[in-house]
Coordinates of C-alpha atoms in Angstrom, one line a residue:
X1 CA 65.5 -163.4 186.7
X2 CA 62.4 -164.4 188.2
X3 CA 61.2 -163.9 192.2
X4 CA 58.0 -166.1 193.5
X5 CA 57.6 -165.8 196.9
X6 CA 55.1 -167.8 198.8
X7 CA 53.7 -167.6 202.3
X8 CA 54.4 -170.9 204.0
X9 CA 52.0 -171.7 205.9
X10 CA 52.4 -174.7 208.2
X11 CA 49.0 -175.7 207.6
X12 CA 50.2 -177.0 204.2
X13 CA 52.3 -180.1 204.0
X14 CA 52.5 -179.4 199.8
X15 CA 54.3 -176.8 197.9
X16 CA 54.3 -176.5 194.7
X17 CA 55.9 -174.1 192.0
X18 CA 56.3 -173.3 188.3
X19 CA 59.8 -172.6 187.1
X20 CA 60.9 -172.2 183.5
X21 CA 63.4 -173.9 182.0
X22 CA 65.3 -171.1 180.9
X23 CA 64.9 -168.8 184.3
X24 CA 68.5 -168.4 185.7
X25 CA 67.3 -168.2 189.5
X26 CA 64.8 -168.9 191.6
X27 CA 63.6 -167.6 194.8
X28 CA 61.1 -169.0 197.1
X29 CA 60.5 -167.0 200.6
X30 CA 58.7 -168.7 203.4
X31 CA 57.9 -166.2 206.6
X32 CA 57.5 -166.7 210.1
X33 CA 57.5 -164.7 213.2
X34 CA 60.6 -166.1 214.5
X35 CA 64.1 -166.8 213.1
X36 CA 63.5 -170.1 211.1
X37 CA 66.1 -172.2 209.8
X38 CA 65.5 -174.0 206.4
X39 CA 67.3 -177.1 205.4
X40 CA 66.8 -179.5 202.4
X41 CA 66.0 -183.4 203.4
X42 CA 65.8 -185.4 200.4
X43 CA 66.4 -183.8 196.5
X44 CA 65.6 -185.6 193.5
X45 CA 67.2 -182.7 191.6
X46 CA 70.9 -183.5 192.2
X47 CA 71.3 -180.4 193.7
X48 CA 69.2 -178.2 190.9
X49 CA 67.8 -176.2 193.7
X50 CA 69.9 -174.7 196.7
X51 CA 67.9 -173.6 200.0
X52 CA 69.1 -170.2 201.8
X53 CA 68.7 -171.8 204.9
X54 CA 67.8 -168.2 206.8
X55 CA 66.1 -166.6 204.2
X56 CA 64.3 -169.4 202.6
X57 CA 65.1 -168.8 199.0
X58 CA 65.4 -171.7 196.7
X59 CA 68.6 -170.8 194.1
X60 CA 69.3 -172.4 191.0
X61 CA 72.9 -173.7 190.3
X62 CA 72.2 -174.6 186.8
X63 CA 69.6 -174.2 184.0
X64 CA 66.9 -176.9 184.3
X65 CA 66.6 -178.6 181.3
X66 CA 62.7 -180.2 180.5
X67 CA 63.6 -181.8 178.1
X68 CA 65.8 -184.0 180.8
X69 CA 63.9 -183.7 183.9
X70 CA 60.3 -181.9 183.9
X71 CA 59.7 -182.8 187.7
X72 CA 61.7 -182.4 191.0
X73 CA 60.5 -183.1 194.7
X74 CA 62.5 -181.8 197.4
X75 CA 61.3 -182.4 201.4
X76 CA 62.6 -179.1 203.2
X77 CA 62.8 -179.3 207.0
X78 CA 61.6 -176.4 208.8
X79 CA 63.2 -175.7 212.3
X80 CA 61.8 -172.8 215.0
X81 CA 64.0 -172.0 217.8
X82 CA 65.5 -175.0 219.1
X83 CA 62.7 -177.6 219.9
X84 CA 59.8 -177.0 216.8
X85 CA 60.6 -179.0 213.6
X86 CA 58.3 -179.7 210.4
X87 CA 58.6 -180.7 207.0
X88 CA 57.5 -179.6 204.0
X89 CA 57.0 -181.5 200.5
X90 CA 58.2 -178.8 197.7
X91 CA 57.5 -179.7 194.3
X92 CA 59.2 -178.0 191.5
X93 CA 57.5 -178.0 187.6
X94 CA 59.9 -177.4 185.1
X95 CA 57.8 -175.5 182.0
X96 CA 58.8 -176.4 178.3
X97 CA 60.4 -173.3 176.4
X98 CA 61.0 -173.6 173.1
X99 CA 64.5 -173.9 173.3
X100 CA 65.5 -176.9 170.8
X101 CA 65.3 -176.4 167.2
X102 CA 63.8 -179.4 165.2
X103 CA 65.8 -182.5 164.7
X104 CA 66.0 -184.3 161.2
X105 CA 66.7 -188.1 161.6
X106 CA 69.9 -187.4 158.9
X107 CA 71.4 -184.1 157.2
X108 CA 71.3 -185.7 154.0
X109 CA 68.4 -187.8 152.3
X110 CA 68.6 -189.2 149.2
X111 CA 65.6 -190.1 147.2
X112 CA 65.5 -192.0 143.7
X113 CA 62.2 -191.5 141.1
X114 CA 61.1 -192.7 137.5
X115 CA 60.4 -189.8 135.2
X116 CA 57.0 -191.4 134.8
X117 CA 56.4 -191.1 138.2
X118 CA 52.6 -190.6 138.8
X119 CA 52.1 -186.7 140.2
X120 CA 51.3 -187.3 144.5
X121 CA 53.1 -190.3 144.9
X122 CA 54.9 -190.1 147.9
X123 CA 58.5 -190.9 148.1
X124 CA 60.3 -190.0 150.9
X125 CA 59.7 -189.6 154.5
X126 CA 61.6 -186.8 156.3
X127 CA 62.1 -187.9 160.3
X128 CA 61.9 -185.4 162.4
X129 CA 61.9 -185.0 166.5
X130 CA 61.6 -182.1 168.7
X131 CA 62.3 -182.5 172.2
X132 CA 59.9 -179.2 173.0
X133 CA 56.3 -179.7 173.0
X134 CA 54.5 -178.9 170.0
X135 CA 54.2 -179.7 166.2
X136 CA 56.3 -179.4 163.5
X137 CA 55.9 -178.0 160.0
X138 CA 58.2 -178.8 157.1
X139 CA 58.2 -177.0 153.9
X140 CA 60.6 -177.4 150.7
X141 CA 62.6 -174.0 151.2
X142 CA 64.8 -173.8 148.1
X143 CA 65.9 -175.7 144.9
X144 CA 62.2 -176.6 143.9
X145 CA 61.4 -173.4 141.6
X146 CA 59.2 -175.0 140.0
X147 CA 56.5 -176.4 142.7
X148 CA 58.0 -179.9 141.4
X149 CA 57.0 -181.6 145.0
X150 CA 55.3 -181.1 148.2
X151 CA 55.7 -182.2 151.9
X152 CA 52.4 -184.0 153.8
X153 CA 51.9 -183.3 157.3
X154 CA 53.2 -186.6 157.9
X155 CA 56.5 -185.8 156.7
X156 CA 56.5 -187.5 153.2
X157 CA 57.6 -186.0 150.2
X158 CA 55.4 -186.3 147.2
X159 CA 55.4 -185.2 143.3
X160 CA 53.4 -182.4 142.8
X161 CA 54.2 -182.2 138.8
X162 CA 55.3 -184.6 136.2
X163 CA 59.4 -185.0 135.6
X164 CA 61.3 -185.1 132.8
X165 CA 64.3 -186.3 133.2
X166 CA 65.7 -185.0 130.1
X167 CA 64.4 -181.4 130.8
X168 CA 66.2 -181.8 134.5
X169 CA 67.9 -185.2 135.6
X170 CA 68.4 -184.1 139.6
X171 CA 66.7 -182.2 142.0
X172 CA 69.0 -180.4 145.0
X173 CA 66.1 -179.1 147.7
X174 CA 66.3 -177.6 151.0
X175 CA 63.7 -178.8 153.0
X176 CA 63.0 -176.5 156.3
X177 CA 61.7 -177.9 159.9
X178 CA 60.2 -175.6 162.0
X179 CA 58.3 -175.8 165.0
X180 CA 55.1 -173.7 165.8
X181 CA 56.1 -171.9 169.0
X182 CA 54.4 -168.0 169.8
X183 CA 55.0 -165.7 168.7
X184 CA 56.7 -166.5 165.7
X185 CA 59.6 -164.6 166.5
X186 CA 60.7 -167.2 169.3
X187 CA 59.8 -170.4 166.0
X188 CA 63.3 -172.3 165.4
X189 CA 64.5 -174.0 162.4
X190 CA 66.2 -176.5 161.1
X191 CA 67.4 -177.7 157.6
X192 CA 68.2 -181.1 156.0
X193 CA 68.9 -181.2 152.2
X194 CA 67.3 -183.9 150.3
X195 CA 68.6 -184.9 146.7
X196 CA 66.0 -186.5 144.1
X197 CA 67.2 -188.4 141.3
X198 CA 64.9 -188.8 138.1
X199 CA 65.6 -192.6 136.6
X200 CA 65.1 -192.3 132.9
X201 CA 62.6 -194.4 131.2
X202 CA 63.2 -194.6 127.4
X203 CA 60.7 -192.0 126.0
X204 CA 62.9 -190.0 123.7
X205 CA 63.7 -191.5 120.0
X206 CA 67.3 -191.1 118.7
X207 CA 67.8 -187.8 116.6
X208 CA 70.8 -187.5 114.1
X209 CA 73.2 -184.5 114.7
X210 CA 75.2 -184.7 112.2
X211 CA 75.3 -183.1 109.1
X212 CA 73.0 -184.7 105.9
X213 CA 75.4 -184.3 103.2
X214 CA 78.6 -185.5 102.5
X215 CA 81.2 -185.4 100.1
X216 CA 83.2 -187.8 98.6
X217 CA 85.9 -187.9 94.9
X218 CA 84.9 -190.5 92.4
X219 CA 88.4 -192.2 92.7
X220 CA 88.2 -192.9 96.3
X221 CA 89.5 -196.0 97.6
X222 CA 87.4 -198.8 98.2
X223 CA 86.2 -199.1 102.0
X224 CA 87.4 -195.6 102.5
X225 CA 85.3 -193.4 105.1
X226 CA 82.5 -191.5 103.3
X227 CA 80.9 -189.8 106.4
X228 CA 80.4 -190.7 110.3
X229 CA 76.9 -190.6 111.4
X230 CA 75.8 -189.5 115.1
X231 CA 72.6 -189.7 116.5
X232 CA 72.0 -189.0 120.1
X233 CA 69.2 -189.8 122.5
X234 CA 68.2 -187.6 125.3
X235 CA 67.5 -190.8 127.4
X236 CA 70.8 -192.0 129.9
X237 CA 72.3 -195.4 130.1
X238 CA 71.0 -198.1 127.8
X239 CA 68.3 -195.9 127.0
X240 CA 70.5 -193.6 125.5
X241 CA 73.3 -196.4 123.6
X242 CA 72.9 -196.3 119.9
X243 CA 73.0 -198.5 117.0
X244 CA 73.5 -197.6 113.3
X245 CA 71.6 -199.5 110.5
X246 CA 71.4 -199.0 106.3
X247 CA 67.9 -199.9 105.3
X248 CA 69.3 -199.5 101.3
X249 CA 72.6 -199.2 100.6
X250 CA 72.3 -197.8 96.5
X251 CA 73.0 -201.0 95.5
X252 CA 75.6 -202.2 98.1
X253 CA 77.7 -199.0 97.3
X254 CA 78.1 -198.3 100.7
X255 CA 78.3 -200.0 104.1
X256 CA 77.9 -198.6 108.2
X257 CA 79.3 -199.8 111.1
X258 CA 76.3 -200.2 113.7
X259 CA 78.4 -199.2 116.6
X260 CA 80.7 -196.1 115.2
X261 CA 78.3 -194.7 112.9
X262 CA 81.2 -194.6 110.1
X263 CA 80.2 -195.3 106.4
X264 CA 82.4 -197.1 104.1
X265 CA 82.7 -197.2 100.3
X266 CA 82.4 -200.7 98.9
X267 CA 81.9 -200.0 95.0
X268 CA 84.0 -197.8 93.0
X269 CA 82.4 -194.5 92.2
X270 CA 82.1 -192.6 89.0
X271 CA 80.7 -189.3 88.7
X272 CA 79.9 -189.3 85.8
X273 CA 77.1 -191.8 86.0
X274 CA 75.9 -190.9 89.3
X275 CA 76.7 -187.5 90.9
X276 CA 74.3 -187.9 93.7
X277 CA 73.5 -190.8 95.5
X278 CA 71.1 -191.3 98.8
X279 CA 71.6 -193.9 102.1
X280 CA 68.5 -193.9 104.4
X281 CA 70.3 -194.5 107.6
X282 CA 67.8 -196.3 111.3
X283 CA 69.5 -194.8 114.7
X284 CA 67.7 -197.7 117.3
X285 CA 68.6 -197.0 121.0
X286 CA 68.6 -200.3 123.3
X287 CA 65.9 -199.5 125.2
X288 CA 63.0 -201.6 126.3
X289 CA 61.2 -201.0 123.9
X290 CA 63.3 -199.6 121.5
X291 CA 62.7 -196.6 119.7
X292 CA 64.7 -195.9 115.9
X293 CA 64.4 -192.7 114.0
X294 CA 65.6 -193.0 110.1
X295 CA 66.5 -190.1 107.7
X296 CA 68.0 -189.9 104.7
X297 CA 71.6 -189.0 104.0
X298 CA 72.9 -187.6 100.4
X299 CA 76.4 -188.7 98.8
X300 CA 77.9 -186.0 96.5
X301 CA 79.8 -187.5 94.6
X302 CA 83.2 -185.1 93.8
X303 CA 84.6 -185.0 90.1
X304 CA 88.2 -186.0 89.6
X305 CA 89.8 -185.6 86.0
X306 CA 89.2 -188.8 84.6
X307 CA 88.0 -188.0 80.8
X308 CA 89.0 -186.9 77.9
X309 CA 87.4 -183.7 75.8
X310 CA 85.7 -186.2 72.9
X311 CA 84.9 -184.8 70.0
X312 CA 81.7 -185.3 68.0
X313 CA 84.0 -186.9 64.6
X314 CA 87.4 -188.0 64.4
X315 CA 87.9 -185.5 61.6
X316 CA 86.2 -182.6 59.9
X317 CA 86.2 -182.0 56.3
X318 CA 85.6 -178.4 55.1
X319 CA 85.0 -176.4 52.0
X320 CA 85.4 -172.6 52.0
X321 CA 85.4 -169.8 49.0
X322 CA 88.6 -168.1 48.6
X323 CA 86.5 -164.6 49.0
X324 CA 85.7 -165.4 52.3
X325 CA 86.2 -162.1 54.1
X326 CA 88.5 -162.1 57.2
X327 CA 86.6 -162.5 60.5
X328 CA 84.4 -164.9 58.5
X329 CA 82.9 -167.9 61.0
X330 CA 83.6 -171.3 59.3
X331 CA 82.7 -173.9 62.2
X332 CA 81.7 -174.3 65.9
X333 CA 83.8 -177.4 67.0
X334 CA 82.8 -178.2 70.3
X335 CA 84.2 -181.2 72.0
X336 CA 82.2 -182.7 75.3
X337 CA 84.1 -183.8 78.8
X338 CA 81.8 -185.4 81.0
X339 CA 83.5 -184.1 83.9
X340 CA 82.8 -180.9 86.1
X341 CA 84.2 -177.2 87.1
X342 CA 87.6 -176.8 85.8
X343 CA 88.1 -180.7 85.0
X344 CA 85.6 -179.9 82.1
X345 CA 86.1 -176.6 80.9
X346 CA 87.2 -177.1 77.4
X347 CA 89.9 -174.6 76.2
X348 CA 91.5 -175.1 72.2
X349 CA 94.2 -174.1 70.0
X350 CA 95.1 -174.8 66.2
X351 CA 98.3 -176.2 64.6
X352 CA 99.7 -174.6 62.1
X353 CA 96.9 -172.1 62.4
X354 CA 98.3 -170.6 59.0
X355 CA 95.3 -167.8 57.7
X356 CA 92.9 -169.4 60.4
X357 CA 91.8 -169.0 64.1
X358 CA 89.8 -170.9 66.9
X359 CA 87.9 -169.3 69.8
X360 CA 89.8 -170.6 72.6
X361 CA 86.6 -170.7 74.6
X362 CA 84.0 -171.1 72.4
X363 CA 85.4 -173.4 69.6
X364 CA 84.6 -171.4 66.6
X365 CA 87.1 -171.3 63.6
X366 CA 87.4 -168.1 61.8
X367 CA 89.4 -166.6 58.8
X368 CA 92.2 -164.9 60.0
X369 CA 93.6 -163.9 56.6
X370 CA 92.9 -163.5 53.3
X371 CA 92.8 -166.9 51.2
X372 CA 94.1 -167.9 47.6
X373 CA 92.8 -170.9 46.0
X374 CA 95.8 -170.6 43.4
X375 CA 98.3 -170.6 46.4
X376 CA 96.7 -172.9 48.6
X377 CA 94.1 -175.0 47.8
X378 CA 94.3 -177.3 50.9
X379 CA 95.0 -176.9 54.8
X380 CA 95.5 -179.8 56.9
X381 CA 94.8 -178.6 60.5
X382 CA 94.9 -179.9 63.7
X383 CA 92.7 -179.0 66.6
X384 CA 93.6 -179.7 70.4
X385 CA 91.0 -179.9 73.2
X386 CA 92.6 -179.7 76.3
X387 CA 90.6 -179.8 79.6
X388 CA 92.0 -177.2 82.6
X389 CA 92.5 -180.0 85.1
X390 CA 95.5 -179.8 87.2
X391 CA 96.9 -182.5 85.0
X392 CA 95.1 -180.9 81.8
X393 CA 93.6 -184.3 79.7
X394 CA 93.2 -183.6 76.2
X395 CA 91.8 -184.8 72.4
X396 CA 92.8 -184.0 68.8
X397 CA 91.1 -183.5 65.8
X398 CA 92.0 -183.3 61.7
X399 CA 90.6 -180.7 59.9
X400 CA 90.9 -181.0 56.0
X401 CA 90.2 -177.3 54.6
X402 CA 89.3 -177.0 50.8
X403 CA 89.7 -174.0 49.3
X404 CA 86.8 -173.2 46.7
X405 CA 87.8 -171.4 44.0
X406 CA 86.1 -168.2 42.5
X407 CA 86.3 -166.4 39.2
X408 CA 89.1 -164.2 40.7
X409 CA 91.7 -164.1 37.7
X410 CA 91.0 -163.3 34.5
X411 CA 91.8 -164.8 31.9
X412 CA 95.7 -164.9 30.2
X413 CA 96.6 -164.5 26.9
X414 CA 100.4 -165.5 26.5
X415 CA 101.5 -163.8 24.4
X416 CA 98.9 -161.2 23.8
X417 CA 100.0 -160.5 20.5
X418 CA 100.3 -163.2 17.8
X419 CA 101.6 -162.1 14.8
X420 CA 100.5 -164.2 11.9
X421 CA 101.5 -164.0 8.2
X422 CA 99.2 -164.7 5.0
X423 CA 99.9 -165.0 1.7
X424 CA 97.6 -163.5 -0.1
X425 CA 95.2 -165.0 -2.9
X426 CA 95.0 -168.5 -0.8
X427 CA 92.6 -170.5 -3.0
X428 CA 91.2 -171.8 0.5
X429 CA 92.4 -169.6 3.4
X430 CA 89.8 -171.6 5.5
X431 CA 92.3 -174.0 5.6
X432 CA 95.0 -171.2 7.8
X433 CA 93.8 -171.9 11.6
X434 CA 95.5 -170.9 14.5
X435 CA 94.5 -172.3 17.5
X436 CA 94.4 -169.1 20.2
X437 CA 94.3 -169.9 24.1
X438 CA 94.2 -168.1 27.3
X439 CA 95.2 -169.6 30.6
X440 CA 92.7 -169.1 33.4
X441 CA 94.1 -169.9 36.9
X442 CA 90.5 -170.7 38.1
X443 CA 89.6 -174.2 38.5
X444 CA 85.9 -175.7 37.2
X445 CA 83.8 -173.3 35.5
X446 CA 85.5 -170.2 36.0
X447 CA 88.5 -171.6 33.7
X448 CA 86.2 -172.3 30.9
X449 CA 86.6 -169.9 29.0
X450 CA 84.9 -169.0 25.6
X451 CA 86.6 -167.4 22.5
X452 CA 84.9 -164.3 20.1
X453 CA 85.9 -161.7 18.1
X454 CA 85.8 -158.1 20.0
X455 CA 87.2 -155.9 17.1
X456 CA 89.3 -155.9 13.6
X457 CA 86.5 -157.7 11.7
X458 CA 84.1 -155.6 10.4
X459 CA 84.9 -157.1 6.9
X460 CA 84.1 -159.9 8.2
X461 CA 87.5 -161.7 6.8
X462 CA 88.2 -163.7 10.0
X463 CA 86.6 -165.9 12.6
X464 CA 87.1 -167.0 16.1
X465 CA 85.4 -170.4 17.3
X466 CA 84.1 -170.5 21.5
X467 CA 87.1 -173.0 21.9
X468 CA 89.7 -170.5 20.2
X469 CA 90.5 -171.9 16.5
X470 CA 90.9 -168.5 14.4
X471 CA 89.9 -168.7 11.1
X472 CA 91.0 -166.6 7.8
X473 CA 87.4 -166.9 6.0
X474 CA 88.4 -165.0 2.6
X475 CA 91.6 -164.8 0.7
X476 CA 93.4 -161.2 1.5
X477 CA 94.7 -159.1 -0.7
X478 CA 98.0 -157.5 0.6
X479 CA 98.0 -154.6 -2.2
X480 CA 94.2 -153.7 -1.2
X481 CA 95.1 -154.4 2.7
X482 CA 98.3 -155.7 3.6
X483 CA 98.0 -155.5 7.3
X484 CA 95.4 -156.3 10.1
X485 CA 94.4 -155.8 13.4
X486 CA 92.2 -158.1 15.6
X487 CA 91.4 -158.4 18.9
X488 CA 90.0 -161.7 20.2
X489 CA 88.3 -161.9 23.9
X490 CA 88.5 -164.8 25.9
X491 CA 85.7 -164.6 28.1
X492 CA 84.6 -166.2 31.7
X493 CA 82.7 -164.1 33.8
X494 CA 85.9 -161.9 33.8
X495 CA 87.5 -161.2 29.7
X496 CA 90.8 -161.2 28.5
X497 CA 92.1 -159.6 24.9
X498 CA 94.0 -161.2 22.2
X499 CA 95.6 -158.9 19.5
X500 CA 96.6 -160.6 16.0
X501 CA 98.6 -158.7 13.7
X502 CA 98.0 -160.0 10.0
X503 CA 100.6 -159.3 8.0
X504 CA 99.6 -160.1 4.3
X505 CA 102.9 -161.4 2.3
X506 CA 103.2 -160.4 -1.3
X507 CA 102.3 -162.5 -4.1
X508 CA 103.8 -161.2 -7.7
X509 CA 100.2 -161.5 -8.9
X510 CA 100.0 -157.7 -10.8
X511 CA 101.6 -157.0 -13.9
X512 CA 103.9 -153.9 -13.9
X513 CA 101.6 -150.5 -15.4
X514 CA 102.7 -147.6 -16.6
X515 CA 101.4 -144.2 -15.6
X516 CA 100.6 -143.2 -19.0
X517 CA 99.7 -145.3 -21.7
X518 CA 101.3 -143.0 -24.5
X519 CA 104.1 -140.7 -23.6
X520 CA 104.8 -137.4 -25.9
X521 CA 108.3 -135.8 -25.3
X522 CA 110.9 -133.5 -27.5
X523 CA 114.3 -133.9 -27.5
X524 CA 116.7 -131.3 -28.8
X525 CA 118.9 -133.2 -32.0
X526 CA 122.0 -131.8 -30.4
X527 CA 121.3 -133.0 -26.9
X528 CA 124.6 -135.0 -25.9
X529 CA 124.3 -138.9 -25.0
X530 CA 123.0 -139.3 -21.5
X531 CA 120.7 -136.7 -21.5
X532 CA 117.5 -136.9 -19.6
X533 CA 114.8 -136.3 -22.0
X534 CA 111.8 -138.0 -20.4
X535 CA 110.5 -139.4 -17.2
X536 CA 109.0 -143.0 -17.6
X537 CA 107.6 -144.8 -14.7
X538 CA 105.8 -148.0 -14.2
X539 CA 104.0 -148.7 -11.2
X540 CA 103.7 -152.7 -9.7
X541 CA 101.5 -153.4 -6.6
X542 CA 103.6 -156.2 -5.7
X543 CA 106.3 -156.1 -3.6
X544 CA 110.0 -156.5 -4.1

């Protein structure tokens, strides 16, 4: 509420007063000595101002508004008693308060920029009116954390700091209007939000995500999937769309599809030449210009059970003493598979094993038990291979074992005594041989055996040749010696004994003798017939 009052004087055809826009009433007293009576005349104002027509006062009957109307001329007629009339010319200013926020042109701008953008290029101009008086200052209130732009006094938006679209593709910003009023307190606001799109340009090369290494089993089917490639570009649209190229393919083994990425087997694998094989891969966006990254991708290739343990010969030939001690190593066998993991661990076994044993693991062929040339002189053996495969793939070997013999029996006489009989005074007893023999049950060396006299000739009477013919050297004489004992070694490294029994037969070659040559006895005359009277006896070294 606001009061001006104002001594008319009559001398003054011109009033004039300064009104607010925002005052609720106005008052305007004019004085005079006598009762007056005010009327209004003319109003520009549409009946803005009322006139007390006692008092004087002018009354508001609405708000002026100077944004609509800054100006309003009223002629007020002045009347004193009944015959004295004048007229006054009242003007009215309406003052500007700042009572209308700022005004953007639209809520909602929308502003489109290449990443490349040059930094203070301007963009975007932000319209905005005030009806009050005064300037206007517009700032970027929020969604610009990063001092990315800036607003000229002339309203256009500008880059302050290079983009990157990849780093952030949009910009959301509140941009503030507000006017410059005083104090500050009595400033008012407005806001209008203005969304910058960054347009890609193609300044980011493709970059493979997926993995490097693949696997894949030798016995896959030809144009199988062996891995699916993926690049990705940080660039949007065309920019960002990708196509797959092989710059070598090992040999045509493999093949891509430039859209998908996917990589197809077009050769049949085997592992067993190559385990390992390489594709160098091009990711090329379709940019203008274009941009391609390559890298290389590995193949492993995965072992299936495709071959057989093979082993080194087709059969083994071998040759072992019959003293060979139990636990006693005779061969590593070892038999190759060219495949991997279990599918090439080698495991073996032995049919008949008989006295031997293999090392399941490591292949080695031992003595189990005790051997015998004179048994068995032979094995025939066969050794398995077998992989540990799923489905286990195996090979088989012959193994000829020859027993070696050793001087391990000795040598037999049968019998071991020979009883031989001699007549004695042979003319040529040279001409009596008996052939003598011992078995040996060794074979080679250690069965040859050789023939001599151990005892029973110290006479010297007999001989023995090395191959066993025994010989009567001197004719015997059964009434000096008429029996004999010899013992005859046959001898390898180990001996056997012979014992011959000579039994010298009686020839009637010695004359009867009598034990005395004269013989003096005495008989009685009267001794009666029969009696014994004398002892004669003749002695005869024959026999019989």
């Amino acid at each position: 509420h606001s009061r001006w009052q104002t001594q008319m004087a009559f001398s003054q055809t011109v009033y004039s007063f300064q009104v607010k826009e925002d005052v609720g009433k106005v008052e305007a007293q004019m004085d005079s000595p006598t009762p007056i009576t005010y009327t209004v005349q003319e109003d520009d104002g549409e009946n803005v101002f009322l006139l007390n027509p006692v008092s004087g006062e002018f009354l508001l009957s609405r708000s002026l508004d100077f944004e609509a109307q800054r100006f309003y001329i009223l002629t007020v007629e002045v009347q004193q008693g009944h015959s004295q009339v004048s007229s006054v010319r009242v003007y009215f200013n309406a003052l500007d308060v700042n009572d209308n926020p700022p005004v953007f042109s639209q809520n909602n701008f929308t502003a489109s920029l290449l990443e490349d953008t040059r930094i203070r290029t301007c963009f975007l101009s932000l319209n905005v009116s005030d009806k009050d008086d005064g300037e206007v200052e517009l700032t970027v209130a929020s969604g610009d954390e990063l001092g990315m732009f800036f607003i000229r006094s002339t309203g256009s938006l500008c880059l302050n700091k290079e983009l990157d679209r990849e780093s952030q593709s949009s910009y959301n910003l509140t941009v503030t209007a507000k006017d410059c009023a005083r104090p500050a307190s009595l400033q008012l606001t407005s806001t209008a939000r203005v969304v910058v799109e960054v347009e890609d340009i193609n300044d980011n090369a493709p970059f493979f995500v997926s993995a490097q290494h693949a696997g894949i089993t030798e016995d896959s089917a030809l144009h199988s999937v062996v891995m699916t490639l993926h690049a990705e570009d940080e660039d949007a649209g065309s920019n960002a769309k990708i196509l797959y190229y092989l710059l070598n393919s090992s040999g045509g083994t493999f093949s891509i599809d430039n859209t998908t990425g996917e990589v197809f087997l077009e050769e049949i694998l085997d592992r067993e030449k190559a385990d390992t094989l390489t594709i160098t891969v091009t990711a090329t966006d379709m940019g203008s210009p274009q941009i391609a990254t390559t890298m290389n991708f590995t193949v492993h290739v995965e072992d299936v059970n495709d071959n057989d343990p093979v082993f080194s010969h087709s059969n083994y030939s071998l040759f072992i003493k019959e003293d060979a001690q139990r636990g006693t190593s005779l061969f590593h066998f070892e038999a190759q598979d060219q495949d991997i993991g279990s599918n090439g661990q080698v495991r073996y076994s032995l049919t008949p094993a008989g006295p031997f044993v293999v090392d399941a693991v490591r292949g080695v062929l031992s003595l189990r038990d005790q051997l015998d040339r004179e048994r068995d002189s032979n094995y025939s053996l066969i050794l398995t291979a077998a992989d540990q495969g799923d489905v286990p793939r195996s090979a088989t070997v012959t193994i000829s074992i020859t027993v070696l013999d050793v001087n391990d029996f000795t040598p037999q006489f049968s019998p071991e005594l020979l009883i031989i009989h001699v007549k004695e005074n042979e003319k040529d007893p040279s001409q009596l041989t008996n052939q003598v023999s011992a078995l040996d049950e060794d074979l080679g060396i250690n069965s040859q055996l050789i023939y001599f006299m151990q005892k029973g000739n110290s006479d010297g009477l007999f001989s023995v040749t090395p191959n066993g013919v025994f010989k009567i050297l001197h004719s015997l004489d059964k009434e000096r010696e008429p029996f004999y004992t010899v013992i005859i070694t046959a001898v390898d490294s180990l001996t056997g004994t012979l014992t011959i029994h000579i039994t010298v037969d009686d020839v009637n070659d010695n004359h009867p003798e009598f034990s005395e040559e004269v013989y003096n006895t005495i008989v009685s005359e009267d001794s009666p017939i029969g009696t014994v009277f004398a002892m004669i006896s003749a002695f005869d070294a024959d026999e019989g």
